[in-house]
Coordinates of C-alpha atoms in Angstrom, one line a residue:
G30 CA 59.5 12.7 -16.7
T31 CA 63.3 12.5 -16.1
I32 CA 63.7 11.9 -12.4
I33 CA 61.1 9.3 -11.3
N34 CA 58.6 8.7 -14.1
H35 CA 61.0 8.2 -17.1
G36 CA 59.4 8.7 -20.5
K37 CA 55.9 9.4 -19.1
K38 CA 55.9 13.3 -19.1
S39 CA 53.6 13.4 -22.1
Y40 CA 50.8 11.9 -20.1
W41 CA 50.9 14.7 -17.6
M42 CA 50.7 17.6 -20.1
P43 CA 47.8 20.1 -19.7
G44 CA 44.8 19.1 -21.7
G45 CA 45.7 15.5 -21.8
D46 CA 42.9 13.0 -21.3
F47 CA 44.5 9.7 -20.2
H48 CA 43.6 7.0 -17.8
Y49 CA 45.8 7.2 -14.8
H50 CA 47.4 3.8 -15.6
C51 CA 47.1 3.9 -19.3
T52 CA 50.6 2.6 -19.9
L53 CA 50.2 -0.7 -18.1
A54 CA 49.8 -3.9 -20.0
K55 CA 47.2 -6.5 -19.0
G56 CA 48.3 -8.0 -15.6
E57 CA 51.0 -5.5 -15.1
N58 CA 51.4 -4.0 -11.6
T59 CA 50.9 -0.4 -10.7
L60 CA 53.7 1.6 -9.2
E61 CA 52.4 1.2 -5.6
A62 CA 52.2 -2.6 -6.1
Q63 CA 55.7 -2.5 -7.5
L64 CA 56.9 -0.6 -4.4
L65 CA 55.2 -3.2 -2.2
L66 CA 57.5 -5.8 -3.9
V67 CA 60.5 -3.5 -3.2
L68 CA 59.5 -3.4 0.4
L69 CA 59.1 -7.2 0.6
Q70 CA 62.6 -7.6 -0.8
S71 CA 64.0 -5.0 1.6
I72 CA 62.5 -6.9 4.6
T73 CA 63.8 -10.2 3.3
E74 CA 67.3 -8.7 2.9
T75 CA 67.3 -7.4 6.5
G76 CA 66.5 -10.8 7.9
G77 CA 62.7 -10.3 8.2
K78 CA 62.8 -7.1 10.1
F79 CA 61.6 -3.8 8.7
S80 CA 64.4 -1.2 8.4
P81 CA 63.3 2.4 7.5
D82 CA 66.8 3.2 6.3
H83 CA 67.2 0.1 4.1
F84 CA 63.8 0.6 2.6
R85 CA 64.4 4.3 2.0
S86 CA 67.6 3.5 0.1
A87 CA 65.8 0.8 -2.0
Y88 CA 62.9 3.2 -2.6
V89 CA 65.1 6.0 -3.9
T90 CA 67.1 3.6 -6.1
F91 CA 64.0 2.0 -7.6
M92 CA 62.2 5.3 -8.3
T93 CA 65.2 7.0 -9.9
T94 CA 66.3 4.0 -12.1
P95 CA 64.7 4.0 -15.6
G96 CA 62.8 0.9 -16.5
T97 CA 61.9 -0.3 -13.0
H98 CA 58.1 0.3 -13.6
N99 CA 55.8 1.2 -16.4
D100 CA 53.0 3.1 -14.6
A101 CA 52.1 6.6 -15.9
Y102 CA 50.7 7.6 -12.6
V103 CA 52.8 8.6 -9.6
S104 CA 51.1 9.5 -6.4
T105 CA 51.5 13.0 -4.9
C106 CA 53.6 11.8 -2.0
H107 CA 56.3 10.5 -4.4
R108 CA 56.3 13.6 -6.5
M109 CA 56.7 15.7 -3.4
F110 CA 59.4 13.5 -2.0
F111 CA 61.6 13.7 -5.1
A112 CA 60.9 17.4 -5.6
N113 CA 62.4 17.9 -2.1
L114 CA 65.3 15.6 -2.9
A115 CA 66.1 16.8 -6.4
Y116 CA 65.3 20.5 -6.2
K117 CA 65.5 21.4 -2.6
K118 CA 68.5 19.1 -2.0
K119 CA 67.1 17.8 1.3
P120 CA 68.4 14.6 2.7
P121 CA 66.1 11.6 1.9
Q122 CA 64.9 11.2 5.5
E123 CA 63.6 14.8 5.4
C124 CA 61.9 14.5 2.0
P125 CA 58.5 13.0 3.0
D126 CA 55.9 15.8 2.7
N127 CA 52.2 16.6 2.8
D128 CA 50.1 18.9 0.7
S129 CA 47.1 18.7 3.1
H130 CA 45.0 17.2 0.3
N131 CA 46.4 14.3 -1.8
V132 CA 48.8 12.6 0.7
D133 CA 46.4 11.4 3.4
T134 CA 45.0 8.8 1.0
I135 CA 44.2 5.1 0.7
D136 CA 47.4 4.3 -1.3
G137 CA 49.3 5.0 1.9
L138 CA 48.0 1.8 3.4
I139 CA 49.4 -0.5 0.7
L140 CA 53.0 -0.6 2.0
P141 CA 52.0 -1.3 5.7
V142 CA 50.4 -4.6 4.4
A143 CA 54.0 -6.0 4.1
V144 CA 54.9 -4.7 7.6
A145 CA 51.7 -6.3 8.9
M146 CA 52.9 -9.7 7.6
A147 CA 56.4 -9.2 8.8
T148 CA 55.4 -8.3 12.4
L149 CA 52.8 -11.0 13.1
K150 CA 55.1 -12.5 15.7
S151 CA 55.8 -9.1 17.3
D152 CA 53.6 -7.6 20.0
P153 CA 50.9 -5.2 18.7
A154 CA 52.6 -2.0 19.8
A155 CA 55.8 -2.9 18.0
A156 CA 53.9 -3.8 14.9
F157 CA 51.9 -0.6 14.9
D158 CA 55.1 1.4 15.4
A159 CA 56.8 -0.3 12.5
A160 CA 53.8 0.4 10.2
A161 CA 53.9 4.1 11.2
Q162 CA 57.7 4.1 10.4
C163 CA 56.9 2.5 7.0
I164 CA 54.4 5.1 6.1
A165 CA 56.8 7.9 7.1
V166 CA 59.5 6.7 4.6
T167 CA 57.5 8.0 1.6
R168 CA 55.1 10.6 3.1
R169 CA 54.4 12.7 6.1
S170 CA 50.9 11.7 7.4
A171 CA 49.9 11.6 11.0
L172 CA 46.4 10.8 9.8
L173 CA 47.4 7.6 8.0
S174 CA 49.3 6.5 11.1
Q175 CA 45.9 6.6 12.9
Y176 CA 44.3 4.2 10.4
S177 CA 47.2 1.7 10.0
P178 CA 46.8 0.2 13.5
V179 CA 43.2 -0.6 12.6
L180 CA 44.3 -2.3 9.4
L181 CA 47.0 -4.3 11.2
S182 CA 44.6 -5.3 13.9
V183 CA 42.3 -6.8 11.4
F184 CA 45.1 -8.8 9.8
R185 CA 46.4 -10.0 13.1
D186 CA 42.9 -11.1 14.3
V187 CA 42.2 -13.0 11.1
I188 CA 45.6 -14.6 10.7
L189 CA 46.7 -15.3 14.3
S190 CA 43.3 -16.0 15.9
G191 CA 41.3 -17.4 13.0
T192 CA 38.6 -14.8 13.5
E193 CA 36.2 -14.3 10.7
L194 CA 36.9 -11.2 8.7
P195 CA 33.6 -9.3 9.4
T196 CA 34.1 -9.9 13.1
A197 CA 37.7 -8.7 13.0
V198 CA 36.6 -5.6 11.1
Q199 CA 33.9 -4.8 13.7
T200 CA 36.3 -5.4 16.6
A201 CA 39.1 -3.3 15.3
T202 CA 37.0 -0.3 14.1
R203 CA 35.0 -0.3 17.3
Q204 CA 38.1 -0.3 19.5
A205 CA 39.5 2.6 17.4
G206 CA 36.2 4.6 17.9
M207 CA 35.3 4.4 14.3
K208 CA 31.7 4.3 13.3
I209 CA 31.5 1.9 10.3
G210 CA 28.0 1.1 9.3
P211 CA 26.9 -2.2 7.8
P212 CA 27.9 -2.8 4.1
P213 CA 25.4 -1.1 1.8
A214 CA 23.5 -3.0 -0.9
Q215 CA 25.3 -1.0 -3.5
D216 CA 29.0 -0.8 -3.1
P217 CA 30.2 2.8 -2.7
M218 CA 32.2 4.8 -5.2
T219 CA 34.8 6.8 -3.2
A220 CA 37.7 9.1 -3.9
C221 CA 41.2 8.4 -2.6
Y222 CA 40.9 10.4 0.6
I223 CA 41.3 8.2 3.6
G224 CA 38.2 9.5 5.5
G225 CA 35.9 8.1 2.8
S226 CA 37.9 5.3 1.3
F227 CA 38.8 3.5 4.6
P228 CA 35.2 3.0 5.7
S229 CA 34.3 1.6 2.3
L230 CA 37.3 -0.7 2.4
M231 CA 36.1 -2.1 5.8
Q232 CA 32.6 -2.5 4.5
M233 CA 33.6 -4.3 1.4
A234 CA 36.0 -6.6 3.3
S235 CA 33.1 -7.6 5.5
K236 CA 30.7 -8.0 2.7
Y237 CA 32.9 -10.1 0.5
S238 CA 34.7 -12.1 3.2
G239 CA 35.3 -15.6 1.9
N240 CA 34.9 -14.6 -1.8
L241 CA 38.0 -12.9 -3.1
S242 CA 37.0 -13.0 -6.7
Q243 CA 33.6 -11.5 -6.2
G244 CA 35.1 -8.8 -4.0
L245 CA 37.8 -7.8 -6.4
L246 CA 35.3 -7.6 -9.3
A247 CA 32.9 -5.6 -7.2
N248 CA 35.6 -3.1 -6.2
V249 CA 36.5 -2.6 -9.9
N250 CA 32.9 -2.0 -10.8
T251 CA 32.4 0.7 -8.2
G252 CA 34.6 3.1 -10.2
G253 CA 36.2 6.0 -8.4
E254 CA 39.6 5.4 -6.7
N255 CA 39.3 1.6 -6.8
V256 CA 42.8 0.8 -7.8
H257 CA 44.6 1.4 -4.5
R258 CA 41.7 0.4 -2.4
G259 CA 41.7 -2.8 -4.4
N260 CA 45.3 -3.5 -3.4
V261 CA 44.4 -3.4 0.3
L262 CA 41.0 -5.1 -0.2
G263 CA 42.7 -8.0 -2.0
A264 CA 45.1 -8.5 0.9
L265 CA 42.3 -8.5 3.4
L266 CA 40.2 -10.9 1.4
G267 CA 43.3 -13.0 0.8
S268 CA 43.9 -13.3 4.5
S269 CA 40.4 -14.6 4.9
V270 CA 40.6 -17.3 2.2
G271 CA 44.2 -18.3 2.1
L272 CA 46.2 -19.3 -0.9
C273 CA 43.9 -22.2 -1.7
G274 CA 40.9 -19.8 -1.8
I275 CA 42.5 -17.6 -4.6
E276 CA 41.4 -18.6 -8.1
P277 CA 44.5 -19.4 -10.2
K278 CA 43.6 -16.7 -12.8
W279 CA 44.4 -13.9 -10.3
I280 CA 48.0 -15.3 -10.0
E281 CA 48.6 -16.7 -13.4
G282 CA 47.3 -13.5 -15.1
L283 CA 50.0 -11.3 -13.6
K284 CA 52.5 -10.1 -16.1
D285 CA 55.5 -11.0 -13.8
A286 CA 53.8 -13.9 -11.9
T287 CA 57.0 -16.0 -11.6
R288 CA 59.1 -13.1 -10.2
I289 CA 56.4 -12.0 -7.9
G290 CA 55.9 -15.5 -6.6
E291 CA 59.7 -15.7 -5.9
V292 CA 59.7 -12.5 -4.0
I293 CA 56.8 -13.5 -1.9
D294 CA 58.2 -17.0 -1.2
N295 CA 61.5 -15.6 -0.1
F296 CA 59.7 -13.1 2.2
V297 CA 57.7 -15.8 3.8
R298 CA 60.7 -18.1 4.3
V299 CA 62.5 -15.3 6.3
T300 CA 59.6 -13.8 8.2
L301 CA 57.5 -16.9 8.9
P302 CA 59.9 -19.8 9.2
E303 CA 58.2 -23.1 10.2

């Protein structure tokens, strides 16, 4: 409560019964979504190229500065990183860690979304490597680095080739040797662990392709770990419909809509110049 989650210690006390994100106001971003903005700004400041060192510095500054976010929940990887930094006195580049349980999780694929957008003009191998480096800034997860190329392949196929989202999902997962069944009639409730959450993400992306609003609402209504999956699902569905296909309420309802729009616009100007 004093190093990275200022003023939120009471929500972590034994016996507490609080929603993970109970401190957020309507339309306010979670910590992971705030970190995505930090990464977008970092990439913008480095001329459109992802720099692990630049982002690591921005990450540490953001997390240790009071008032930068209002989320009560901090994922395990961040708690482990800053425990290594503050208590074990490790240098930042050696602080990413893994507890073999709560680090190989769907929230680890949120930051690579920014790298996916920044590397659209790069060859696939370079893009996949950049995504792996991005993951490695905040956590040590070889497993997530196996899933991120699949995610990036879907984005690249949809955005660069105009492939329909369900086809892109089928192609990317098949090439990776993943067995992803057809979307079930009832959307699955899953935990955060990547082995269960990623297949459901791919199924929902296929099922709700072309209908972002319906997909986001369906994700919320599944329960389980729907928050971080929803971040990535929204990006996938957004790639399939474009800005014009996003109902204004999803943008105007954000607590910091103006600032978020400015960060995104600056990122696009640097990474995707016309």
